[in-house]
mmCIF file of C-alpha atoms in Angstrom:
data_model
loop_
_atom_site.group_PDB
_atom_site.id
_atom_site.type_symbol
_atom_site.label_atom_id
_atom_site.label_comp_id
_atom_site.label_asym_id
_atom_site.label_seq_id
_atom_site.Cartn_x
_atom_site.Cartn_y
_atom_site.Cartn_z
ATOM 1 C CA MET A 227 21.488 -47.386 -38.889
ATOM 2 C CA THR A 228 18.471 -47.019 -41.173
ATOM 3 C CA SER A 229 16.592 -43.777 -41.612
ATOM 4 C CA PHE A 230 13.701 -45.317 -39.662
ATOM 5 C CA GLY A 231 16.040 -46.059 -36.778
ATOM 6 C CA ARG A 232 17.484 -42.537 -36.832
ATOM 7 C CA LYS A 233 13.994 -41.089 -36.638
ATOM 8 C CA THR A 234 12.783 -43.515 -33.982
ATOM 9 C CA THR A 235 15.629 -43.101 -31.477
ATOM 10 C CA PRO A 236 15.161 -39.336 -30.819
ATOM 11 C CA GLU A 237 11.416 -39.861 -30.522
ATOM 12 C CA LEU A 238 11.938 -42.667 -28.009
ATOM 13 C CA VAL A 239 14.363 -40.587 -25.951
ATOM 14 C CA ARG A 240 11.946 -37.665 -25.973
ATOM 15 C CA PHE A 241 9.105 -39.948 -24.900
ATOM 16 C CA VAL A 242 11.129 -41.418 -22.018
ATOM 17 C CA VAL A 243 12.232 -37.970 -20.806
ATOM 18 C CA LEU A 244 8.681 -36.613 -20.922
ATOM 19 C CA LEU A 245 7.358 -39.737 -19.187
ATOM 20 C CA LEU A 246 9.869 -39.402 -16.351
ATOM 21 C CA PHE A 247 9.064 -35.713 -16.026
ATOM 22 C CA ALA A 248 5.321 -36.466 -15.883
ATOM 23 C CA LEU A 249 5.840 -39.173 -13.239
ATOM 24 C CA GLY A 250 8.006 -36.864 -11.147
ATOM 25 C CA THR A 251 5.343 -34.157 -11.375
ATOM 26 C CA LEU A 252 2.369 -36.391 -10.596
ATOM 27 C CA LEU A 253 3.999 -38.445 -7.832
ATOM 28 C CA PRO A 254 3.550 -35.806 -5.069
ATOM 29 C CA PHE A 255 -0.122 -35.377 -5.984
ATOM 30 C CA TYR A 256 -0.620 -39.145 -5.958
ATOM 31 C CA TRP A 257 1.061 -39.474 -2.576
ATOM 32 C CA ILE A 258 -1.052 -36.689 -1.056
ATOM 33 C CA MET A 259 -4.213 -38.337 -2.379
ATOM 34 C CA VAL A 260 -3.214 -41.760 -1.021
ATOM 35 C CA THR A 261 -2.327 -40.294 2.376
ATOM 36 C CA SER A 262 -5.668 -38.516 2.579
ATOM 37 C CA LEU A 263 -7.437 -41.874 2.156
ATOM 38 C CA LYS A 264 -5.510 -43.690 4.913
ATOM 39 C CA THR A 265 -6.453 -44.088 8.541
ATOM 40 C CA ARG A 266 -4.403 -42.322 11.192
ATOM 41 C CA GLN A 267 -3.071 -45.689 12.420
ATOM 42 C CA GLU A 268 -1.806 -46.637 8.970
ATOM 43 C CA ILE A 269 -0.187 -43.250 8.376
ATOM 44 C CA TYR A 270 1.808 -43.502 11.619
ATOM 45 C CA SER A 271 2.539 -47.238 11.339
ATOM 46 C CA GLY A 272 5.879 -46.584 9.648
ATOM 47 C CA GLN A 273 5.105 -48.956 6.764
ATOM 48 C CA LEU A 274 5.334 -47.673 3.197
ATOM 49 C CA THR A 275 2.135 -48.545 1.345
ATOM 50 C CA LEU A 276 1.325 -47.383 -2.160
ATOM 51 C CA TRP A 277 -2.420 -47.777 -1.574
ATOM 52 C CA PRO A 278 -4.490 -47.643 1.637
ATOM 53 C CA LYS A 279 -5.076 -50.976 3.323
ATOM 54 C CA ALA A 280 -8.442 -49.706 4.536
ATOM 55 C CA LEU A 281 -9.899 -47.001 2.311
ATOM 56 C CA THR A 282 -11.529 -44.261 4.378
ATOM 57 C CA TRP A 283 -12.992 -40.785 3.840
ATOM 58 C CA VAL A 284 -12.762 -39.824 7.499
ATOM 59 C CA ASN A 285 -10.019 -37.269 6.875
ATOM 60 C CA TYR A 286 -12.213 -35.382 4.397
ATOM 61 C CA VAL A 287 -15.206 -35.494 6.727
ATOM 62 C CA ASP A 288 -13.163 -34.280 9.695
ATOM 63 C CA THR A 289 -11.550 -31.515 7.635
ATOM 64 C CA LEU A 290 -14.875 -30.162 6.408
ATOM 65 C CA GLN A 291 -16.859 -30.626 9.618
ATOM 66 C CA ASN A 292 -14.439 -30.328 12.525
ATOM 67 C CA THR A 293 -12.040 -27.637 11.332
ATOM 68 C CA SER A 294 -12.273 -24.082 9.999
ATOM 69 C CA PHE A 295 -11.095 -25.155 6.554
ATOM 70 C CA PRO A 296 -14.415 -24.325 4.793
ATOM 71 C CA ARG A 297 -13.971 -20.787 6.105
ATOM 72 C CA TYR A 298 -10.425 -20.715 4.727
ATOM 73 C CA LEU A 299 -11.734 -21.779 1.313
ATOM 74 C CA LEU A 300 -14.307 -18.995 1.319
ATOM 75 C CA ASN A 301 -11.685 -16.437 2.354
ATOM 76 C CA SER A 302 -9.269 -17.553 -0.371
ATOM 77 C CA PHE A 303 -12.001 -17.476 -3.002
ATOM 78 C CA THR A 304 -13.116 -14.003 -1.914
ATOM 79 C CA VAL A 305 -9.595 -12.592 -1.870
ATOM 80 C CA SER A 306 -8.477 -14.259 -5.105
ATOM 81 C CA MET A 307 -11.612 -13.372 -7.065
ATOM 82 C CA SER A 308 -11.706 -9.770 -5.846
ATOM 83 C CA SER A 309 -8.023 -9.079 -6.498
ATOM 84 C CA SER A 310 -8.144 -10.819 -9.889
ATOM 85 C CA ILE A 311 -11.088 -8.700 -11.059
ATOM 86 C CA LEU A 312 -9.342 -5.512 -9.937
ATOM 87 C CA VAL A 313 -6.099 -6.590 -11.604
ATOM 88 C CA LEU A 314 -7.952 -7.421 -14.815
ATOM 89 C CA LEU A 315 -9.732 -4.067 -14.951
ATOM 90 C CA ALA A 316 -6.512 -2.141 -14.312
ATOM 91 C CA SER A 317 -4.597 -4.274 -16.814
ATOM 92 C CA ILE A 318 -7.174 -3.768 -19.564
ATOM 93 C CA LEU A 319 -7.276 0.005 -19.146
ATOM 94 C CA GLY A 320 -3.543 0.437 -18.571
ATOM 95 C CA GLY A 321 -2.522 -2.104 -21.199
ATOM 96 C CA TYR A 322 -4.676 -0.431 -23.841
ATOM 97 C CA SER A 323 -3.196 2.965 -23.014
ATOM 98 C CA LEU A 324 0.366 1.671 -23.279
ATOM 99 C CA ALA A 325 -0.365 -0.141 -26.545
ATOM 100 C CA ARG A 326 -2.290 2.598 -28.344
ATOM 101 C CA TYR A 327 -1.085 5.968 -27.067
ATOM 102 C CA GLN A 328 2.267 7.715 -27.259
ATOM 103 C CA PHE A 329 2.989 10.026 -24.351
ATOM 104 C CA LYS A 330 5.977 11.572 -22.648
ATOM 105 C CA GLY A 331 7.555 9.207 -20.147
ATOM 106 C CA LYS A 332 6.056 6.042 -21.622
ATOM 107 C CA LYS A 333 9.359 4.173 -21.549
ATOM 108 C CA PHE A 334 9.935 5.257 -17.971
ATOM 109 C CA VAL A 335 6.524 3.858 -17.002
ATOM 110 C CA LEU A 336 7.328 0.511 -18.613
ATOM 111 C CA VAL A 337 10.723 0.342 -16.942
ATOM 112 C CA SER A 338 9.137 1.251 -13.605
ATOM 113 C CA PHE A 339 6.622 -1.587 -13.922
ATOM 114 C CA LEU A 340 9.396 -4.033 -14.768
ATOM 115 C CA ALA A 341 11.537 -2.749 -11.898
ATOM 116 C CA THR A 342 8.797 -3.531 -9.387
ATOM 117 C CA GLN A 343 9.189 -7.223 -10.235
ATOM 118 C CA MET A 344 12.815 -7.086 -9.088
ATOM 119 C CA VAL A 345 12.114 -5.599 -5.647
ATOM 120 C CA PRO A 346 12.433 -8.220 -2.866
ATOM 121 C CA VAL A 347 9.199 -8.822 -0.998
ATOM 122 C CA MET A 348 10.926 -8.258 2.339
ATOM 123 C CA VAL A 349 11.614 -4.639 1.368
ATOM 124 C CA ILE A 350 7.919 -3.753 1.169
ATOM 125 C CA LEU A 351 6.702 -6.027 3.971
ATOM 126 C CA VAL A 352 7.428 -3.719 6.923
ATOM 127 C CA PRO A 353 5.932 -0.560 5.330
ATOM 128 C CA LEU A 354 2.825 -2.506 4.338
ATOM 129 C CA PHE A 355 2.474 -4.004 7.811
ATOM 130 C CA ILE A 356 2.785 -0.610 9.477
ATOM 131 C CA THR A 357 0.370 1.008 7.029
ATOM 132 C CA PHE A 358 -2.279 -1.690 7.402
ATOM 133 C CA GLY A 359 -1.904 -1.500 11.173
ATOM 134 C CA GLN A 360 -2.474 2.247 11.186
ATOM 135 C CA ILE A 361 -5.622 1.994 9.061
ATOM 136 C CA HIS A 362 -6.857 -1.048 11.025
ATOM 137 C CA LEU A 363 -6.751 -3.585 8.178
ATOM 138 C CA LEU A 364 -4.641 -6.263 9.846
ATOM 139 C CA ASN A 365 -6.497 -9.578 10.218
ATOM 140 C CA LYS A 366 -8.939 -8.414 7.558
ATOM 141 C CA LEU A 367 -9.376 -9.621 3.977
ATOM 142 C CA PRO A 368 -9.097 -6.147 2.358
ATOM 143 C CA ALA A 369 -5.412 -6.066 3.355
ATOM 144 C CA LEU A 370 -4.754 -9.172 1.250
ATOM 145 C CA ILE A 371 -6.921 -7.938 -1.620
ATOM 146 C CA ILE A 372 -4.997 -4.650 -1.785
ATOM 147 C CA THR A 373 -1.630 -6.420 -1.565
ATOM 148 C CA TYR A 374 -2.339 -9.037 -4.234
ATOM 149 C CA THR A 375 -3.821 -6.423 -6.547
ATOM 150 C CA ALA A 376 -0.784 -4.172 -6.241
ATOM 151 C CA MET A 377 1.662 -7.066 -6.629
ATOM 152 C CA ASN A 378 0.048 -8.490 -9.780
ATOM 153 C CA ILE A 379 -0.876 -5.338 -11.684
ATOM 154 C CA PRO A 380 2.583 -4.493 -13.140
ATOM 155 C CA PHE A 381 3.218 -7.877 -14.777
ATOM 156 C CA CYS A 382 -0.398 -8.356 -15.896
ATOM 157 C CA LEU A 383 -0.562 -4.826 -17.317
ATOM 158 C CA ILE A 384 2.555 -5.335 -19.436
ATOM 159 C CA THR A 385 1.250 -8.726 -20.562
ATOM 160 C CA MET A 386 -2.122 -7.260 -21.525
ATOM 161 C CA SER A 387 -0.364 -4.486 -23.429
ATOM 162 C CA SER A 388 1.367 -7.089 -25.612
ATOM 163 C CA PHE A 389 -2.035 -8.636 -26.384
ATOM 164 C CA PHE A 390 -3.468 -5.272 -27.438
ATOM 165 C CA GLN A 391 -0.509 -4.674 -29.734
ATOM 166 C CA ARG A 392 -1.468 -7.764 -31.738
ATOM 167 C CA ILE A 393 -4.866 -6.303 -32.651
ATOM 168 C CA PRO A 394 -4.616 -4.059 -35.743
ATOM 169 C CA VAL A 395 -5.550 -0.436 -35.166
ATOM 170 C CA SER A 396 -7.361 -0.514 -38.519
ATOM 171 C CA LEU A 397 -10.117 -2.638 -36.960
ATOM 172 C CA GLU A 398 -10.853 0.075 -34.405
ATOM 173 C CA GLU A 399 -10.727 2.764 -37.084
ATOM 174 C CA ALA A 400 -13.174 0.805 -39.231
ATOM 175 C CA ALA A 401 -15.556 0.422 -36.295
ATOM 176 C CA MET A 402 -15.425 4.151 -35.571
ATOM 177 C CA ILE A 403 -16.087 4.928 -39.246
ATOM 178 C CA ASP A 404 -19.186 2.720 -38.977
ATOM 179 C CA GLY A 405 -20.451 4.903 -36.153
ATOM 180 C CA CYS A 406 -19.070 3.275 -32.990
ATOM 181 C CA ASN A 407 -17.737 5.477 -30.238
ATOM 182 C CA LYS A 408 -14.630 4.574 -28.219
ATOM 183 C CA PHE A 409 -16.556 2.575 -25.631
ATOM 184 C CA GLN A 410 -18.484 0.609 -28.262
ATOM 185 C CA THR A 411 -15.278 -0.082 -30.163
ATOM 186 C CA MET A 412 -13.676 -1.507 -27.027
ATOM 187 C CA SER A 413 -16.686 -3.568 -25.946
ATOM 188 C CA LYS A 414 -17.783 -4.882 -29.363
ATOM 189 C CA VAL A 415 -14.534 -5.158 -31.319
ATOM 190 C CA VAL A 416 -11.408 -5.186 -29.158
ATOM 191 C CA LEU A 417 -12.436 -7.079 -26.021
ATOM 192 C CA PRO A 418 -14.079 -10.020 -27.856
ATOM 193 C CA MET A 419 -10.802 -10.536 -29.715
ATOM 194 C CA MET A 420 -8.945 -10.291 -26.415
ATOM 195 C CA GLN A 421 -10.690 -13.236 -24.733
ATOM 196 C CA PRO A 422 -7.601 -15.508 -24.613
ATOM 197 C CA GLY A 423 -5.454 -12.716 -23.172
ATOM 198 C CA ILE A 424 -8.117 -11.698 -20.665
ATOM 199 C CA VAL A 425 -8.560 -15.270 -19.440
ATOM 200 C CA ALA A 426 -4.804 -15.885 -19.208
ATOM 201 C CA THR A 427 -4.296 -12.673 -17.234
ATOM 202 C CA PHE A 428 -7.202 -13.430 -14.899
ATOM 203 C CA VAL A 429 -5.998 -16.970 -14.193
ATOM 204 C CA PHE A 430 -2.442 -15.761 -13.538
ATOM 205 C CA ALA A 431 -3.685 -13.221 -10.986
ATOM 206 C CA PHE A 432 -6.110 -15.718 -9.413
ATOM 207 C CA ILE A 433 -3.522 -18.475 -8.977
ATOM 208 C CA GLY A 434 -0.978 -16.010 -7.605
ATOM 209 C CA ALA A 435 -3.411 -14.866 -4.911
ATOM 210 C CA TRP A 436 -4.753 -18.376 -4.217
ATOM 211 C CA ASN A 437 -1.323 -19.908 -3.612
ATOM 212 C CA ASP A 438 0.301 -17.102 -1.634
ATOM 213 C CA LEU A 439 1.360 -17.999 1.902
ATOM 214 C CA PHE A 440 3.803 -15.237 2.810
ATOM 215 C CA PHE A 441 1.453 -12.247 2.952
ATOM 216 C CA GLY A 442 -1.321 -14.404 4.364
ATOM 217 C CA VAL A 443 0.849 -15.346 7.341
ATOM 218 C CA MET A 444 2.053 -11.787 7.862
ATOM 219 C CA PHE A 445 -1.291 -9.979 7.641
ATOM 220 C CA THR A 446 -3.783 -12.511 9.045
ATOM 221 C CA ASN A 447 -3.737 -14.216 12.407
ATOM 222 C CA SER A 448 -7.396 -14.771 13.277
ATOM 223 C CA GLU A 449 -9.376 -17.829 12.191
ATOM 224 C CA SER A 450 -11.946 -15.630 10.460
ATOM 225 C CA ALA A 451 -9.370 -14.130 8.068
ATOM 226 C CA LYS A 452 -7.015 -17.020 7.284
ATOM 227 C CA THR A 453 -6.717 -18.230 3.695
ATOM 228 C CA VAL A 454 -6.118 -21.767 2.415
ATOM 229 C CA PRO A 455 -2.276 -21.726 2.480
ATOM 230 C CA VAL A 456 -2.288 -20.317 6.020
ATOM 231 C CA GLY A 457 -4.941 -22.834 7.030
ATOM 232 C CA LEU A 458 -2.863 -25.722 5.667
ATOM 233 C CA SER A 459 0.098 -24.613 7.747
ATOM 234 C CA SER A 460 -2.086 -24.705 10.873
ATOM 235 C CA PHE A 461 -2.249 -28.502 10.641
ATOM 236 C CA VAL A 462 1.427 -28.485 11.665
ATOM 237 C CA GLN A 463 1.237 -28.247 15.438
ATOM 238 C CA LYS A 464 3.931 -28.080 18.073
ATOM 239 C CA PHE A 465 4.026 -31.781 18.943
ATOM 240 C CA ASP A 466 2.071 -33.340 16.098
ATOM 241 C CA ILE A 467 1.338 -33.093 12.378
ATOM 242 C CA ASN A 468 -2.074 -34.264 11.242
ATOM 243 C CA TRP A 469 -0.952 -35.678 7.890
ATOM 244 C CA GLY A 470 -4.336 -37.156 7.054
ATOM 245 C CA GLN A 471 -6.317 -33.950 7.429
ATOM 246 C CA MET A 472 -3.550 -31.880 5.858
ATOM 247 C CA SER A 473 -3.526 -34.138 2.786
ATOM 248 C CA ALA A 474 -7.309 -34.066 2.550
ATOM 249 C CA ALA A 475 -7.304 -30.271 2.831
ATOM 250 C CA GLY A 476 -4.612 -30.086 0.139
ATOM 251 C CA ILE A 477 -6.692 -32.164 -2.262
ATOM 252 C CA ILE A 478 -9.789 -30.084 -1.546
ATOM 253 C CA SER A 479 -7.871 -26.851 -2.156
ATOM 254 C CA LEU A 480 -6.818 -28.133 -5.588
ATOM 255 C CA ILE A 481 -10.377 -28.716 -6.774
ATOM 256 C CA PRO A 482 -11.292 -25.053 -7.570
ATOM 257 C CA VAL A 483 -8.038 -24.553 -9.473
ATOM 258 C CA VAL A 484 -8.439 -27.797 -11.445
ATOM 259 C CA ILE A 485 -12.025 -26.926 -12.364
ATOM 260 C CA MET A 486 -10.971 -23.458 -13.489
ATOM 261 C CA PHE A 487 -8.180 -24.806 -15.677
ATOM 262 C CA ALA A 488 -10.490 -27.441 -17.173
ATOM 263 C CA ILE A 489 -13.020 -24.779 -18.179
ATOM 264 C CA VAL A 490 -10.634 -22.166 -19.589
ATOM 265 C CA GLN A 491 -7.794 -24.386 -20.806
ATOM 266 C CA LYS A 492 -8.155 -23.535 -24.477
ATOM 267 C CA TYR A 493 -8.191 -19.815 -23.723
ATOM 268 C CA ILE A 494 -5.100 -20.082 -21.525
ATOM 269 C CA VAL A 495 -3.098 -21.896 -24.223
ATOM 270 C CA ALA A 496 -4.156 -19.398 -26.874
ATOM 271 C CA GLY A 497 -3.478 -16.430 -24.599
ATOM 272 C CA LEU A 498 -0.023 -17.589 -23.542
ATOM 273 C CA THR A 499 0.870 -18.325 -27.174
ATOM 274 C CA GLN A 500 -0.232 -14.878 -28.313
ATOM 275 C CA GLY A 501 1.624 -13.185 -25.481
ATOM 276 C CA ALA A 502 4.826 -15.068 -26.296
ATOM 277 C CA VAL A 503 4.892 -13.978 -29.949
ATOM 278 C CA LYS A 504 5.112 -10.260 -29.478
ATOM 279 C CA GLY A 505 6.026 -8.315 -26.347
#
């Protein structure tokens, strides 16, 4: 076998493997999109069709006009955005402290944060449910905001700490020699260099809150407080499943996430790369 052949064969195998992986990943999204564009009669006809025989947008219109799904979208956006901002603020302050200061018990704090990621969700569910019931937060969005904030802070804080460790302390010292105080050093020197890490941390917290179903089901039961994942599950009824509306709602729920990733993609890649180099 020639050297050209030896080089070409691994590349071809890699291409085929990646192509199959991409097809396997995109196939569910394609099928949901196709189903959302079919009529109810075609969906329940029992015939497998790769494209709608009669293209229709009725499922999208019904989902947005005749269901509470727009309310679910607003609730999910409110909860995800609020918890992500709180997580980001806590992660910036806590991550900077862990990266720059030496204090007694620092290793214990780090181990404690890591240990929280190993605790099964079922262990904390009952205490949270009882607590939220006693302070009258069940069926209210603040219960989800508090839960998602507390669940995401440990991992995001440790991740943000690794980003801070990559910024040389000499840059902060030089800024302070030039007359900057601690706040000015953070806002004008450190945080601008932390943009990839900040964006990656924010997106991680946002997606985690946006996609969560478990806590949404446990803590919300009223239509006014349901989030998107809980709202999607409501299309599954006792004697029927509205596949058309469920698929349309699934596609609609993907739009905010896709737009976010399209806008901040370069920051996410840079942030994840930086975080992977040094922990």
